mmCIF file with all atom_site columns, C-alpha atoms in Angstrom:
data_model
loop_
_atom_site.group_PDB
_atom_site.id
_atom_site.type_symbol
_atom_site.label_atom_id
_atom_site.label_alt_id
_atom_site.label_comp_id
_atom_site.label_asym_id
_atom_site.label_entity_id
_atom_site.label_seq_id
_atom_site.pdbx_PDB_ins_code
_atom_site.Cartn_x
_atom_site.Cartn_y
_atom_site.Cartn_z
_atom_site.occupancy
_atom_site.B_iso_or_equiv
_atom_site.pdbx_formal_charge
_atom_site.auth_seq_id
_atom_site.auth_comp_id
_atom_site.auth_asym_id
_atom_site.auth_atom_id
_atom_site.pdbx_PDB_model_num
ATOM 1   C CA . MET A 1 1   ? -0.328  -0.168  -0.524  1.00 84.00 ? 1   MET A CA 1
ATOM 2   C CA . ASP A 1 2   ? 2.887   2.520   0.461   1.00 90.00 ? 2   ASP A CA 1
ATOM 3   C CA . ILE A 1 3   ? 4.480   1.901   -3.362  1.00 92.00 ? 3   ILE A CA 1
ATOM 4   C CA . PHE A 1 4   ? 2.097   4.189   -5.023  1.00 93.00 ? 4   PHE A CA 1
ATOM 5   C CA . PRO A 1 5   ? 2.143   7.283   -2.553  1.00 93.00 ? 5   PRO A CA 1
ATOM 6   C CA . THR A 1 6   ? 6.056   6.243   -3.210  1.00 94.00 ? 6   THR A CA 1
ATOM 7   C CA . VAL A 1 7   ? 6.155   6.336   -6.785  1.00 95.00 ? 7   VAL A CA 1
ATOM 8   C CA . VAL A 1 8   ? 3.629   8.984   -7.302  1.00 94.00 ? 8   VAL A CA 1
ATOM 9   C CA . ASN A 1 9   ? 6.087   11.173  -5.180  1.00 93.00 ? 9   ASN A CA 1
ATOM 10  C CA . LEU A 1 10  ? 9.058   10.193  -7.021  1.00 94.00 ? 10  LEU A CA 1
ATOM 11  C CA . ALA A 1 11  ? 7.545   11.401  -10.039 1.00 95.00 ? 11  ALA A CA 1
ATOM 12  C CA . GLY A 1 12  ? 6.381   14.761  -8.133  1.00 94.00 ? 12  GLY A CA 1
ATOM 13  C CA . SER A 1 13  ? 2.982   14.228  -8.891  1.00 94.00 ? 13  SER A CA 1
ATOM 14  C CA . PRO A 1 14  ? 0.107   14.616  -6.523  1.00 93.00 ? 14  PRO A CA 1
ATOM 15  C CA . LEU A 1 15  ? -1.742  12.104  -4.745  1.00 93.00 ? 15  LEU A CA 1
ATOM 16  C CA . PRO A 1 16  ? -5.158  11.746  -6.100  1.00 90.00 ? 16  PRO A CA 1
ATOM 17  C CA . LYS A 1 17  ? -7.746  13.761  -3.686  1.00 89.00 ? 17  LYS A CA 1
ATOM 18  C CA . ASP A 1 18  ? -11.120 11.596  -4.783  1.00 85.00 ? 18  ASP A CA 1
ATOM 19  C CA . ARG A 1 19  ? -10.103 8.848   -2.529  1.00 81.00 ? 19  ARG A CA 1
ATOM 20  C CA . ILE A 1 20  ? -8.927  7.876   1.043   1.00 81.00 ? 20  ILE A CA 1
ATOM 21  C CA . ILE A 1 21  ? -4.955  6.864   0.262   1.00 85.00 ? 21  ILE A CA 1
ATOM 22  C CA . ASP A 1 22  ? -4.016  4.422   3.424   1.00 84.00 ? 22  ASP A CA 1
ATOM 23  C CA . GLY A 1 23  ? -0.332  4.094   1.992   1.00 89.00 ? 23  GLY A CA 1
ATOM 24  C CA . ARG A 1 24  ? 2.413   6.675   3.058   1.00 90.00 ? 24  ARG A CA 1
ATOM 25  C CA . ASP A 1 25  ? 5.358   8.100   1.040   1.00 92.00 ? 25  ASP A CA 1
ATOM 26  C CA . LEU A 1 26  ? 8.265   5.558   2.141   1.00 91.00 ? 26  LEU A CA 1
ATOM 27  C CA . MET A 1 27  ? 11.458  8.012   0.945   1.00 91.00 ? 27  MET A CA 1
ATOM 28  C CA . PRO A 1 28  ? 12.252  9.519   4.623   1.00 90.00 ? 28  PRO A CA 1
ATOM 29  C CA . LEU A 1 29  ? 12.075  5.663   6.063   1.00 89.00 ? 29  LEU A CA 1
ATOM 30  C CA . LEU A 1 30  ? 14.112  4.310   2.602   1.00 91.00 ? 30  LEU A CA 1
ATOM 31  C CA . GLN A 1 31  ? 16.467  7.710   2.822   1.00 92.00 ? 31  GLN A CA 1
ATOM 32  C CA . GLY A 1 32  ? 17.222  7.314   6.712   1.00 91.00 ? 32  GLY A CA 1
ATOM 33  C CA . LYS A 1 33  ? 15.778  10.414  7.641   1.00 91.00 ? 33  LYS A CA 1
ATOM 34  C CA . THR A 1 34  ? 13.365  8.795   9.815   1.00 84.00 ? 34  THR A CA 1
ATOM 35  C CA . LEU A 1 35  ? 12.952  5.414   11.755  1.00 80.00 ? 35  LEU A CA 1
ATOM 36  C CA . LEU A 1 36  ? 10.118  4.784   11.935  1.00 76.00 ? 36  LEU A CA 1
ATOM 37  C CA . SER A 1 37  ? 7.184   3.976   9.684   1.00 79.00 ? 37  SER A CA 1
ATOM 38  C CA . ASP A 1 38  ? 4.797   6.851   9.401   1.00 81.00 ? 38  ASP A CA 1
ATOM 39  C CA . HIS A 1 39  ? 2.036   4.403   9.852   1.00 86.00 ? 39  HIS A CA 1
ATOM 40  C CA . GLU A 1 40  ? 0.411   4.154   13.511  1.00 90.00 ? 40  GLU A CA 1
ATOM 41  C CA . PHE A 1 41  ? -1.970  1.683   13.184  1.00 93.00 ? 41  PHE A CA 1
ATOM 42  C CA . LEU A 1 42  ? -1.786  -1.192  10.268  1.00 92.00 ? 42  LEU A CA 1
ATOM 43  C CA . PHE A 1 43  ? -5.330  -3.004  9.438   1.00 94.00 ? 43  PHE A CA 1
ATOM 44  C CA . HIS A 1 44  ? -4.695  -6.769  8.551   1.00 94.00 ? 44  HIS A CA 1
ATOM 45  C CA . TYR A 1 45  ? -7.431  -8.559  6.527   1.00 92.00 ? 45  TYR A CA 1
ATOM 46  C CA . CYS A 1 46  ? -8.499  -12.222 6.384   1.00 91.00 ? 46  CYS A CA 1
ATOM 47  C CA . ASN A 1 47  ? -10.084 -12.375 3.029   1.00 87.00 ? 47  ASN A CA 1
ATOM 48  C CA . PHE A 1 48  ? -12.016 -9.256  3.000   1.00 86.00 ? 48  PHE A CA 1
ATOM 49  C CA . TYR A 1 49  ? -12.887 -9.348  6.940   1.00 92.00 ? 49  TYR A CA 1
ATOM 50  C CA . LEU A 1 50  ? -11.022 -7.311  9.211   1.00 94.00 ? 50  LEU A CA 1
ATOM 51  C CA . ASN A 1 51  ? -8.902  -9.624  11.658  1.00 95.00 ? 51  ASN A CA 1
ATOM 52  C CA . ALA A 1 52  ? -6.289  -7.543  13.023  1.00 97.00 ? 52  ALA A CA 1
ATOM 53  C CA . VAL A 1 53  ? -5.095  -4.597  14.228  1.00 97.00 ? 53  VAL A CA 1
ATOM 54  C CA . ARG A 1 54  ? -1.530  -3.270  14.902  1.00 96.00 ? 54  ARG A CA 1
ATOM 55  C CA . TRP A 1 55  ? -0.358  -0.542  17.002  1.00 96.00 ? 55  TRP A CA 1
ATOM 56  C CA . SER A 1 56  ? 2.883   1.901   17.593  1.00 93.00 ? 56  SER A CA 1
ATOM 57  C CA . PRO A 1 57  ? 2.708   3.960   20.033  1.00 93.00 ? 57  PRO A CA 1
ATOM 58  C CA . ARG A 1 58  ? 4.432   7.141   19.050  1.00 87.00 ? 58  ARG A CA 1
ATOM 59  C CA . ASN A 1 59  ? 5.781   7.125   23.066  1.00 85.00 ? 59  ASN A CA 1
ATOM 60  C CA . SER A 1 60  ? 6.635   3.277   23.372  1.00 87.00 ? 60  SER A CA 1
ATOM 61  C CA . THR A 1 61  ? 8.742   1.016   22.168  1.00 88.00 ? 61  THR A CA 1
ATOM 62  C CA . SER A 1 62  ? 5.809   -1.485  21.708  1.00 91.00 ? 62  SER A CA 1
ATOM 63  C CA . VAL A 1 63  ? 4.524   -2.761  18.944  1.00 94.00 ? 63  VAL A CA 1
ATOM 64  C CA . TRP A 1 64  ? 1.044   -4.185  19.250  1.00 97.00 ? 64  TRP A CA 1
ATOM 65  C CA . LYS A 1 65  ? -0.947  -6.472  17.752  1.00 97.00 ? 65  LYS A CA 1
ATOM 66  C CA . ALA A 1 66  ? -4.462  -7.825  18.639  1.00 98.00 ? 66  ALA A CA 1
ATOM 67  C CA . PHE A 1 67  ? -5.937  -10.556 16.695  1.00 97.00 ? 67  PHE A CA 1
ATOM 68  C CA . PHE A 1 68  ? -10.433 -10.345 17.053  1.00 97.00 ? 68  PHE A CA 1
ATOM 69  C CA . PHE A 1 69  ? -10.109 -13.573 15.172  1.00 95.00 ? 69  PHE A CA 1
ATOM 70  C CA . THR A 1 70  ? -7.898  -16.331 13.615  1.00 93.00 ? 70  THR A CA 1
ATOM 71  C CA . PRO A 1 71  ? -9.140  -18.327 10.903  1.00 92.00 ? 71  PRO A CA 1
ATOM 72  C CA . LYS A 1 72  ? -8.783  -22.126 11.988  1.00 90.00 ? 72  LYS A CA 1
ATOM 73  C CA . PHE A 1 73  ? -5.891  -23.466 10.276  1.00 87.00 ? 73  PHE A CA 1
ATOM 74  C CA . SER A 1 74  ? -5.488  -27.100 9.268   1.00 84.00 ? 74  SER A CA 1
ATOM 75  C CA . PRO A 1 75  ? -3.741  -29.220 9.923   1.00 84.00 ? 75  PRO A CA 1
ATOM 76  C CA . GLU A 1 76  ? -3.845  -28.390 13.296  1.00 82.00 ? 76  GLU A CA 1
ATOM 77  C CA . GLY A 1 77  ? -0.591  -26.619 14.668  1.00 79.00 ? 77  GLY A CA 1
ATOM 78  C CA . ALA A 1 78  ? 0.210   -25.539 11.030  1.00 81.00 ? 78  ALA A CA 1
ATOM 79  C CA . ASN A 1 79  ? -0.125  -21.527 9.972   1.00 81.00 ? 79  ASN A CA 1
ATOM 80  C CA . GLY A 1 80  ? -1.948  -21.615 7.405   1.00 83.00 ? 80  GLY A CA 1
ATOM 81  C CA . CYS A 1 81  ? -5.404  -23.341 5.712   1.00 84.00 ? 81  CYS A CA 1
ATOM 82  C CA . PHE A 1 82  ? -3.408  -26.171 4.058   1.00 86.00 ? 82  PHE A CA 1
ATOM 83  C CA . SER A 1 83  ? -6.350  -28.621 3.118   1.00 81.00 ? 83  SER A CA 1
ATOM 84  C CA . THR A 1 84  ? -8.866  -26.102 1.560   1.00 81.00 ? 84  THR A CA 1
ATOM 85  C CA . HIS A 1 85  ? -5.675  -24.375 0.085   1.00 83.00 ? 85  HIS A CA 1
ATOM 86  C CA . VAL A 1 86  ? -7.201  -20.935 1.456   1.00 85.00 ? 86  VAL A CA 1
ATOM 87  C CA . CYS A 1 87  ? -8.642  -19.619 4.858   1.00 86.00 ? 87  CYS A CA 1
ATOM 88  C CA . LEU A 1 88  ? -11.814 -19.163 4.924   1.00 89.00 ? 88  LEU A CA 1
ATOM 89  C CA . CYS A 1 89  ? -12.443 -16.307 7.481   1.00 90.00 ? 89  CYS A CA 1
ATOM 90  C CA . HIS A 1 90  ? -16.198 -16.236 8.880   1.00 90.00 ? 90  HIS A CA 1
ATOM 91  C CA . GLY A 1 91  ? -18.739 -18.585 10.332  1.00 91.00 ? 91  GLY A CA 1
ATOM 92  C CA . GLN A 1 92  ? -16.983 -21.787 11.775  1.00 91.00 ? 92  GLN A CA 1
ATOM 93  C CA . PHE A 1 93  ? -14.231 -21.634 9.871   1.00 90.00 ? 93  PHE A CA 1
ATOM 94  C CA . VAL A 1 94  ? -12.464 -18.984 12.296  1.00 93.00 ? 94  VAL A CA 1
ATOM 95  C CA . ASN A 1 95  ? -11.781 -18.712 16.326  1.00 93.00 ? 95  ASN A CA 1
ATOM 96  C CA . GLN A 1 96  ? -13.685 -15.892 17.679  1.00 95.00 ? 96  GLN A CA 1
ATOM 97  C CA . HIS A 1 97  ? -11.039 -14.010 20.374  1.00 95.00 ? 97  HIS A CA 1
ATOM 98  C CA . HIS A 1 98  ? -12.940 -12.258 23.360  1.00 94.00 ? 98  HIS A CA 1
ATOM 99  C CA . PRO A 1 99  ? -11.156 -10.436 24.876  1.00 95.00 ? 99  PRO A CA 1
ATOM 100 C CA . PRO A 1 100 ? -8.451  -10.424 21.411  1.00 96.00 ? 100 PRO A CA 1
ATOM 101 C CA . LEU A 1 101 ? -5.452  -12.210 21.133  1.00 96.00 ? 101 LEU A CA 1
ATOM 102 C CA . LEU A 1 102 ? -2.849  -9.289  21.953  1.00 97.00 ? 102 LEU A CA 1
ATOM 103 C CA . PHE A 1 103 ? 0.955   -9.572  21.284  1.00 97.00 ? 103 PHE A CA 1
ATOM 104 C CA . ASP A 1 104 ? 3.887   -7.167  21.763  1.00 96.00 ? 104 ASP A CA 1
ATOM 105 C CA . ILE A 1 105 ? 5.529   -8.200  18.579  1.00 95.00 ? 105 ILE A CA 1
ATOM 106 C CA . SER A 1 106 ? 8.291   -6.163  19.285  1.00 93.00 ? 106 SER A CA 1
ATOM 107 C CA . ARG A 1 107 ? 9.868   -9.098  22.040  1.00 95.00 ? 107 ARG A CA 1
ATOM 108 C CA . ASP A 1 108 ? 7.379   -11.861 20.315  1.00 95.00 ? 108 ASP A CA 1
ATOM 109 C CA . PRO A 1 109 ? 7.722   -11.253 16.748  1.00 95.00 ? 109 PRO A CA 1
ATOM 110 C CA . ARG A 1 110 ? 6.516   -14.775 16.385  1.00 93.00 ? 110 ARG A CA 1
ATOM 111 C CA . GLU A 1 111 ? 3.160   -14.163 18.066  1.00 93.00 ? 111 GLU A CA 1
ATOM 112 C CA . ARG A 1 112 ? 3.675   -17.093 20.461  1.00 92.00 ? 112 ARG A CA 1
ATOM 113 C CA . ASN A 1 113 ? 2.841   -15.820 23.648  1.00 95.00 ? 113 ASN A CA 1
ATOM 114 C CA . PRO A 1 114 ? -0.350  -13.682 24.390  1.00 96.00 ? 114 PRO A CA 1
ATOM 115 C CA . ILE A 1 115 ? -0.445  -11.273 26.654  1.00 96.00 ? 115 ILE A CA 1
ATOM 116 C CA . SER A 1 116 ? -3.339  -11.284 29.010  1.00 94.00 ? 116 SER A CA 1
ATOM 117 C CA . PRO A 1 117 ? -4.850  -8.750  31.617  1.00 94.00 ? 117 PRO A CA 1
ATOM 118 C CA . THR A 1 118 ? -3.294  -10.524 34.272  1.00 94.00 ? 118 THR A CA 1
ATOM 119 C CA . THR A 1 119 ? 0.177   -10.080 32.731  1.00 94.00 ? 119 THR A CA 1
ATOM 120 C CA . GLU A 1 120 ? -0.716  -6.656  31.186  1.00 94.00 ? 120 GLU A CA 1
ATOM 121 C CA . PRO A 1 121 ? -2.022  -4.171  33.354  1.00 95.00 ? 121 PRO A CA 1
ATOM 122 C CA . ARG A 1 122 ? -2.815  -1.859  30.507  1.00 95.00 ? 122 ARG A CA 1
ATOM 123 C CA . PHE A 1 123 ? -4.399  -4.503  28.232  1.00 97.00 ? 123 PHE A CA 1
ATOM 124 C CA . GLN A 1 124 ? -7.784  -3.240  28.508  1.00 97.00 ? 124 GLN A CA 1
ATOM 125 C CA . GLU A 1 125 ? -6.295  0.112   27.701  1.00 97.00 ? 125 GLU A CA 1
ATOM 126 C CA . ILE A 1 126 ? -4.241  -1.078  24.750  1.00 97.00 ? 126 ILE A CA 1
ATOM 127 C CA . VAL A 1 127 ? -7.546  -3.138  23.341  1.00 97.00 ? 127 VAL A CA 1
ATOM 128 C CA . ASP A 1 128 ? -9.940  -0.238  23.502  1.00 97.00 ? 128 ASP A CA 1
ATOM 129 C CA . VAL A 1 129 ? -7.388  2.109   21.569  1.00 97.00 ? 129 VAL A CA 1
ATOM 130 C CA . MET A 1 130 ? -6.893  -0.422  19.311  1.00 97.00 ? 130 MET A CA 1
ATOM 131 C CA . ARG A 1 131 ? -10.846 -1.157  18.756  1.00 97.00 ? 131 ARG A CA 1
ATOM 132 C CA . ARG A 1 132 ? -11.331 2.635   18.330  1.00 97.00 ? 132 ARG A CA 1
ATOM 133 C CA . ALA A 1 133 ? -9.079  3.036   15.578  1.00 96.00 ? 133 ALA A CA 1
ATOM 134 C CA . ALA A 1 134 ? -10.640 -0.026  13.491  1.00 96.00 ? 134 ALA A CA 1
ATOM 135 C CA . ASP A 1 135 ? -14.157 1.840   14.139  1.00 96.00 ? 135 ASP A CA 1
ATOM 136 C CA . ARG A 1 136 ? -12.445 4.895   12.392  1.00 94.00 ? 136 ARG A CA 1
ATOM 137 C CA . HIS A 1 137 ? -10.583 2.793   10.021  1.00 92.00 ? 137 HIS A CA 1
ATOM 138 C CA . THR A 1 138 ? -14.059 0.631   8.936   1.00 92.00 ? 138 THR A CA 1
ATOM 139 C CA . GLU A 1 139 ? -15.902 3.951   8.463   1.00 91.00 ? 139 GLU A CA 1
ATOM 140 C CA . THR A 1 140 ? -13.906 5.313   6.228   1.00 86.00 ? 140 THR A CA 1
ATOM 141 C CA . LEU A 1 141 ? -13.872 1.994   3.769   1.00 86.00 ? 141 LEU A CA 1
ATOM 142 C CA . GLN A 1 142 ? -16.390 2.400   0.390   1.00 81.00 ? 142 GLN A CA 1
ATOM 143 C CA . GLU A 1 143 ? -18.039 0.115   -1.714  1.00 83.00 ? 143 GLU A CA 1
ATOM 144 C CA . VAL A 1 144 ? -15.973 -0.662  -4.721  1.00 79.00 ? 144 VAL A CA 1
ATOM 145 C CA . PRO A 1 145 ? -17.492 -2.402  -8.088  1.00 82.00 ? 145 PRO A CA 1
ATOM 146 C CA . ASN A 1 146 ? -17.155 -5.473  -8.625  1.00 84.00 ? 146 ASN A CA 1
ATOM 147 C CA . GLN A 1 147 ? -13.732 -6.103  -10.466 1.00 83.00 ? 147 GLN A CA 1
ATOM 148 C CA . LEU A 1 148 ? -14.642 -9.100  -11.812 1.00 86.00 ? 148 LEU A CA 1
ATOM 149 C CA . SER A 1 149 ? -18.033 -8.419  -13.479 1.00 87.00 ? 149 SER A CA 1
ATOM 150 C CA . LEU A 1 150 ? -19.151 -9.841  -16.578 1.00 88.00 ? 150 LEU A CA 1
ATOM 151 C CA . GLY A 1 151 ? -18.362 -6.592  -18.255 1.00 85.00 ? 151 GLY A CA 1
ATOM 152 C CA . ASN A 1 152 ? -14.992 -6.871  -16.654 1.00 83.00 ? 152 ASN A CA 1
ATOM 153 C CA . ILE A 1 153 ? -13.932 -10.063 -17.284 1.00 85.00 ? 153 ILE A CA 1
ATOM 154 C CA . LEU A 1 154 ? -15.617 -10.319 -21.011 1.00 86.00 ? 154 LEU A CA 1
ATOM 155 C CA . TRP A 1 155 ? -12.326 -10.034 -23.849 1.00 83.00 ? 155 TRP A CA 1
ATOM 156 C CA . LYS A 1 156 ? -12.115 -6.385  -25.261 1.00 81.00 ? 156 LYS A CA 1
ATOM 157 C CA . PRO A 1 157 ? -10.098 -6.866  -28.700 1.00 79.00 ? 157 PRO A CA 1
ATOM 158 C CA . TRP A 1 158 ? -9.897  -3.222  -28.857 1.00 75.00 ? 158 TRP A CA 1
ATOM 159 C CA . LEU A 1 159 ? -8.204  -2.743  -25.524 1.00 75.00 ? 159 LEU A CA 1
ATOM 160 C CA . GLN A 1 160 ? -5.240  -5.356  -26.589 1.00 69.00 ? 160 GLN A CA 1
ATOM 161 C CA . MET A 1 161 ? -2.086  -4.327  -27.514 1.00 66.00 ? 161 MET A CA 1
ATOM 162 C CA . CYS A 1 162 ? -2.040  -3.753  -31.574 1.00 63.00 ? 162 CYS A CA 1
ATOM 163 C CA . CYS A 1 163 ? 1.251   -5.940  -32.087 1.00 60.00 ? 163 CYS A CA 1
ATOM 164 C CA . SER A 1 164 ? 0.974   -8.374  -29.613 1.00 53.00 ? 164 SER A CA 1
ATOM 165 C CA . SER A 1 165 ? 3.313   -11.541 -28.800 1.00 56.00 ? 165 SER A CA 1
ATOM 166 C CA . SER A 1 166 ? 0.027   -13.865 -29.195 1.00 54.00 ? 166 SER A CA 1
ATOM 167 C CA . GLY A 1 167 ? 0.433   -14.604 -33.014 1.00 55.00 ? 167 GLY A CA 1
ATOM 168 C CA . LEU A 1 168 ? -2.476  -12.402 -34.163 1.00 54.00 ? 168 LEU A CA 1
ATOM 169 C CA . SER A 1 169 ? -1.759  -10.354 -37.126 1.00 54.00 ? 169 SER A CA 1
ATOM 170 C CA . CYS A 1 170 ? -0.725  -7.064  -36.498 1.00 54.00 ? 170 CYS A CA 1
ATOM 171 C CA . GLN A 1 171 ? -2.478  -3.919  -38.442 1.00 56.00 ? 171 GLN A CA 1
ATOM 172 C CA . CYS A 1 172 ? -0.330  -1.413  -35.946 1.00 60.00 ? 172 CYS A CA 1
ATOM 173 C CA . ASP A 1 173 ? 2.402   -0.312  -38.573 1.00 62.00 ? 173 ASP A CA 1
ATOM 174 C CA . ARG A 1 174 ? 0.801   0.453   -41.818 1.00 62.00 ? 174 ARG A CA 1
ATOM 175 C CA . GLU A 1 175 ? 3.729   2.463   -43.222 1.00 64.00 ? 175 GLU A CA 1
ATOM 176 C CA . GLU A 1 176 ? 6.055   -0.681  -42.251 1.00 66.00 ? 176 GLU A CA 1
ATOM 177 C CA . GLN A 1 177 ? 3.683   -2.729  -43.812 1.00 66.00 ? 177 GLN A CA 1
ATOM 178 C CA . ALA A 1 178 ? 3.517   -1.034  -47.126 1.00 68.00 ? 178 ALA A CA 1
ATOM 179 C CA . ARG A 1 179 ? 7.288   -1.025  -47.472 1.00 70.00 ? 179 ARG A CA 1
ATOM 180 C CA . ARG A 1 180 ? 6.691   -4.693  -47.116 1.00 73.00 ? 180 ARG A CA 1
ATOM 181 C CA . ALA A 1 181 ? 4.323   -5.061  -49.423 1.00 74.00 ? 181 ALA A CA 1
ATOM 182 C CA . SER A 1 182 ? 6.397   -3.116  -52.508 1.00 74.00 ? 182 SER A CA 1
ATOM 183 C CA . ARG A 1 183 ? 9.708   -5.068  -51.748 1.00 72.00 ? 183 ARG A CA 1
#
């Protein structure tokens, strides 16, 4: 999500104003002018369901990640859905977490040891901040037209490259064709 704003900045162009751009320009980070990403919150999705939030508080070295649900991985103990080849992210295919699974990924990057209200006195405060951020984020989402609709997946020959490598005849360079024909 950060590639688009970075490339737009490198090209010297403005970002579009007709939509929300979640990404940030990475150049200050890549050039070493800053050590931290501009992203305070990152939102993780399982298919199109928001399942986790990552929070890097500006005044802390902690990086918190809260999972509201996780897919039921298969086989058990795996880190993916190998029996179905894709994780299904709803209903009986997920484990809901009440309270959310919370990790400090600055200390536990493999997310192996969830933090609990008994091990972290600020547990509820941290989770509340992350829930509010998730709520604000979901309020910004807008419907997107179905990109796989029949009108979008039908072949449109007028949009194809004129001289493709597919072996189709090429009618692009009429001057070159005329020169070949006169030989």
